[in-house]
GROMACS .gro file of C-alpha atoms in nm:
model
  186
    1ILE     CA    1  -1.185  -0.946   0.665
    2PHE     CA    2  -1.282  -0.745   0.359
    3MET     CA    3  -1.020  -0.594   0.132
    4LYS     CA    4  -1.132  -0.303  -0.080
    5ASN     CA    5  -1.032  -0.326  -0.446
    6TYR     CA    6  -0.976  -0.058  -0.705
    7HIS     CA    7  -1.001  -0.071  -1.081
    8ILE     CA    8  -0.699   0.093  -1.245
    9PRO     CA    9  -0.834   0.318  -1.522
   10ASN     CA   10  -0.733   0.235  -1.881
   11THR     CA   11  -0.662  -0.129  -1.784
   12ASP     CA   12  -0.838  -0.454  -1.706
   13LEU     CA   13  -0.668  -0.464  -1.363
   14ASP     CA   14  -0.849  -0.471  -1.031
   15VAL     CA   15  -0.603  -0.436  -0.743
   16SER     CA   16  -0.628  -0.451  -0.367
   17ALA     CA   17  -0.624  -0.121  -0.178
   18ILE     CA   18  -0.313  -0.247  -0.002
   19ALA     CA   19  -0.011  -0.370  -0.196
   20LEU     CA   20   0.248  -0.602  -0.051
   21GLY     CA   21   0.585  -0.434  -0.089
   22CYS     CA   22   0.852  -0.700  -0.136
   23MET     CA   23   1.159  -0.483  -0.080
   24ARG     CA   24   1.266  -0.646   0.246
   25ILE     CA   25   1.195  -1.014   0.177
   26GLY     CA   26   1.541  -1.075   0.030
   27GLY     CA   27   1.679  -1.135   0.380
   28SER     CA   28   1.416  -1.397   0.455
   29ASP     CA   29   1.389  -1.761   0.355
   30GLU     CA   30   1.167  -1.947   0.113
   31ASN     CA   31   0.930  -2.086   0.378
   32LYS     CA   32   0.865  -1.744   0.531
   33VAL     CA   33   0.807  -1.589   0.189
   34ASP     CA   34   0.570  -1.874   0.100
   35THR     CA   35   0.371  -1.802   0.418
   36LEU     CA   36   0.377  -1.428   0.348
   37VAL     CA   37   0.244  -1.471  -0.007
   38HIS     CA   38  -0.031  -1.711   0.095
   39THR     CA   39  -0.135  -1.493   0.390
   40ALA     CA   40  -0.150  -1.185   0.168
   41LEU     CA   41  -0.367  -1.365  -0.088
   42ASP     CA   42  -0.591  -1.507   0.188
   43GLU     CA   43  -0.642  -1.151   0.319
   44GLY     CA   44  -0.737  -1.022  -0.026
   45ILE     CA   45  -0.406  -0.860  -0.120
   46ASN     CA   46  -0.335  -0.927  -0.486
   47LEU     CA   47  -0.089  -0.648  -0.579
   48PHE     CA   48   0.274  -0.743  -0.520
   49ASP     CA   49   0.537  -0.470  -0.566
   50HIS     CA   50   0.894  -0.557  -0.662
   51ALA     CA   51   1.202  -0.388  -0.807
   52ASP     CA   52   1.506  -0.537  -0.970
   53ILE     CA   53   1.730  -0.383  -0.702
   54TYR     CA   54   1.539  -0.508  -0.396
   55GLY     CA   55   1.785  -0.727  -0.214
   56GLY     CA   56   2.006  -0.723  -0.522
   57GLY     CA   57   1.745  -0.939  -0.696
   58LYS     CA   58   1.715  -1.180  -0.401
   59SER     CA   59   1.364  -1.055  -0.314
   60GLU     CA   60   1.237  -1.148  -0.659
   61GLU     CA   61   1.423  -1.482  -0.647
   62LEU     CA   62   1.257  -1.585  -0.321
   63PHE     CA   63   0.915  -1.471  -0.440
   64GLY     CA   64   0.976  -1.653  -0.769
   65SER     CA   65   1.056  -1.975  -0.582
   66VAL     CA   66   0.703  -1.964  -0.439
   67LEU     CA   67   0.560  -1.923  -0.790
   68ALA     CA   68   0.782  -2.201  -0.924
   69LYS     CA   69   0.643  -2.441  -0.663
   70GLU     CA   70   0.283  -2.331  -0.714
   71PRO     CA   71   0.238  -2.173  -1.060
   72SER     CA   72  -0.141  -2.146  -1.017
   73LEU     CA   73  -0.084  -1.859  -0.771
   74ARG     CA   74   0.023  -1.635  -1.059
   75GLU     CA   75  -0.332  -1.599  -1.194
   76LYS     CA   76  -0.442  -1.459  -0.855
   77MET     CA   77  -0.178  -1.184  -0.859
   78VAL     CA   78  -0.102  -0.851  -1.012
   79LEU     CA   79   0.279  -0.840  -1.034
   80GLN     CA   80   0.452  -0.506  -1.056
   81SER     CA   81   0.825  -0.447  -1.074
   82LYS     CA   82   1.054  -0.153  -1.132
   83THR     CA   83   1.369  -0.099  -1.333
   84CYS     CA   84   1.627   0.171  -1.414
   85ILE     CA   85   1.821   0.211  -1.089
   86LYS     CA   86   2.160   0.062  -1.166
   87PRO     CA   87   2.403   0.019  -0.876
   88GLY     CA   88   2.733   0.191  -0.942
   89VAL     CA   89   2.583   0.403  -1.222
   90CYS     CA   90   2.277   0.556  -1.053
   91TYR     CA   91   2.017   0.538  -1.331
   92ASP     CA   92   1.994   0.365  -1.665
   93ALA     CA   93   1.675   0.404  -1.866
   94SER     CA   94   1.838   0.297  -2.191
   95TYR     CA   95   1.662   0.058  -2.427
   96ASP     CA   96   1.919  -0.216  -2.360
   97HIS     CA   97   1.896  -0.187  -1.983
   98ILE     CA   98   1.516  -0.180  -1.972
   99ILE     CA   99   1.496  -0.491  -2.192
  100SER     CA  100   1.771  -0.689  -2.014
  101SER     CA  101   1.649  -0.587  -1.669
  102THR     CA  102   1.293  -0.692  -1.750
  103GLU     CA  103   1.413  -1.029  -1.881
  104ALA     CA  104   1.607  -1.082  -1.557
  105ILE     CA  105   1.304  -0.982  -1.348
  106LEU     CA  106   1.086  -1.234  -1.532
  107ASN     CA  107   1.346  -1.508  -1.481
  108ARG     CA  108   1.377  -1.437  -1.110
  109LEU     CA  109   0.999  -1.424  -1.062
  110HIS     CA  110   0.941  -1.742  -1.267
  111THR     CA  111   0.675  -1.576  -1.480
  112ASP     CA  112   0.637  -1.492  -1.846
  113HIS     CA  113   0.498  -1.140  -1.795
  114LEU     CA  114   0.464  -0.847  -1.560
  115ASP     CA  115   0.127  -0.685  -1.521
  116ILE     CA  116   0.293  -0.349  -1.458
  117LEU     CA  117   0.649  -0.230  -1.525
  118LEU     CA  118   0.759   0.099  -1.369
  119LEU     CA  119   1.057   0.324  -1.427
  120HIS     CA  120   1.193   0.344  -1.073
  121ARG     CA  121   1.309   0.706  -1.047
  122PRO     CA  122   1.318   1.014  -1.268
  123ASP     CA  123   1.643   1.073  -1.453
  124ALA     CA  124   1.706   1.397  -1.641
  125LEU     CA  125   1.926   1.207  -1.888
  126THR     CA  126   1.652   0.963  -1.993
  127ASP     CA  127   1.590   0.950  -2.367
  128PRO     CA  128   1.212   0.913  -2.389
  129GLU     CA  129   1.238   0.767  -2.741
  130GLU     CA  130   1.453   0.479  -2.610
  131VAL     CA  131   1.202   0.418  -2.331
  132GLY     CA  132   0.927   0.419  -2.593
  133ARG     CA  133   1.110   0.165  -2.806
  134ALA     CA  134   1.168  -0.063  -2.505
  135PHE     CA  135   0.808  -0.036  -2.386
  136ALA     CA  136   0.678  -0.111  -2.736
  137GLU     CA  137   0.892  -0.424  -2.759
  138LEU     CA  138   0.794  -0.544  -2.412
  139LYS     CA  139   0.426  -0.490  -2.482
  140LYS     CA  140   0.439  -0.654  -2.826
  141SER     CA  141   0.618  -0.960  -2.683
  142GLY     CA  142   0.368  -0.983  -2.396
  143LYS     CA  143   0.638  -0.941  -2.132
  144ALA     CA  144   0.481  -0.628  -1.981
  145ARG     CA  145   0.111  -0.543  -2.005
  146TYR     CA  146   0.105  -0.191  -1.863
  147PHE     CA  147   0.356   0.076  -1.766
  148GLY     CA  148   0.404   0.336  -1.500
  149VAL     CA  149   0.656   0.543  -1.312
  150SER     CA  150   0.778   0.609  -0.963
  151ASN     CA  151   0.834   0.951  -0.807
  152MET     CA  152   0.783   1.158  -1.122
  153ASN     CA  153   0.612   1.491  -1.168
  154PRO     CA  154   0.326   1.546  -1.415
  155TYR     CA  155   0.555   1.698  -1.680
  156GLN     CA  156   0.792   1.402  -1.673
  157ILE     CA  157   0.496   1.167  -1.705
  158ALA     CA  158   0.350   1.365  -1.998
  159LEU     CA  159   0.685   1.353  -2.179
  160LEU     CA  160   0.707   0.975  -2.140
  161GLU     CA  161   0.347   0.929  -2.253
  162LYS     CA  162   0.417   1.137  -2.563
  163TYR     CA  163   0.712   0.921  -2.668
  164THR     CA  164   0.586   0.583  -2.552
  165GLY     CA  165   0.229   0.611  -2.675
  166GLU     CA  166   0.135   0.448  -2.344
  167LYS     CA  167  -0.068   0.582  -2.055
  168MET     CA  168   0.144   0.568  -1.737
  169ILE     CA  169  -0.114   0.396  -1.518
  170ILE     CA  170   0.071   0.438  -1.188
  171ASN     CA  171   0.296   0.694  -1.028
  172GLN     CA  172   0.421   0.521  -0.716
  173LEU     CA  173   0.534   0.788  -0.471
  174GLN     CA  174   0.775   0.752  -0.183
  175PHE     CA  175   0.594   0.888   0.120
  176SER     CA  176   0.670   0.875   0.491
  177LEU     CA  177   0.748   1.110   0.777
  178ALA     CA  178   1.100   1.138   0.639
  179HIS     CA  179   0.981   1.180   0.277
  180ALA     CA  180   0.693   1.428   0.278
  181GLY     CA  181   0.796   1.636  -0.023
  182MET     CA  182   0.466   1.588  -0.205
  183ILE     CA  183   0.285   1.759   0.082
  184ASP     CA  184   0.546   2.036   0.104
  185ALA     CA  185   0.512   2.097  -0.271
  186GLY     CA  186   0.134   2.102  -0.252
   0.00000   0.00000   0.00000
């Protein structure tokens, strides 16, 4: 089978046309996740999508257990995770939360860096200067290479780019029959 790859502009990343979304693996077990990861890689899928809230962190823990057993897999992957949804609060895009959440993500995934870190949802109360400070620290420390967003409009993205000095390389959109707003909005 042949998997088409795409180069993400403004990066050195080449990613598979299909990403493996890891939201639902938290209810699985380590052996099944190990098989899933190896099968994905064998089929040419190299982009693995996570979020700190998937399975309450359990999805990243199980995926991380695979990487802990076989660290050489990491160099074959593009790891993406998301932050800023905070159970019980709704959203938290503060400097402190972005930094602590990213540290926790890295620990659960058993890796020293994310290839892409996304802000999970738009929040009207986000202070773009705090996001900029957090992104700058994560980039300088090597803990996140590139940044993006999820479900944001072009104006929200432009505001973040202004204050972060970073190009948001991805806008991951929720899309399904039940979530077709981007088509409705044109």
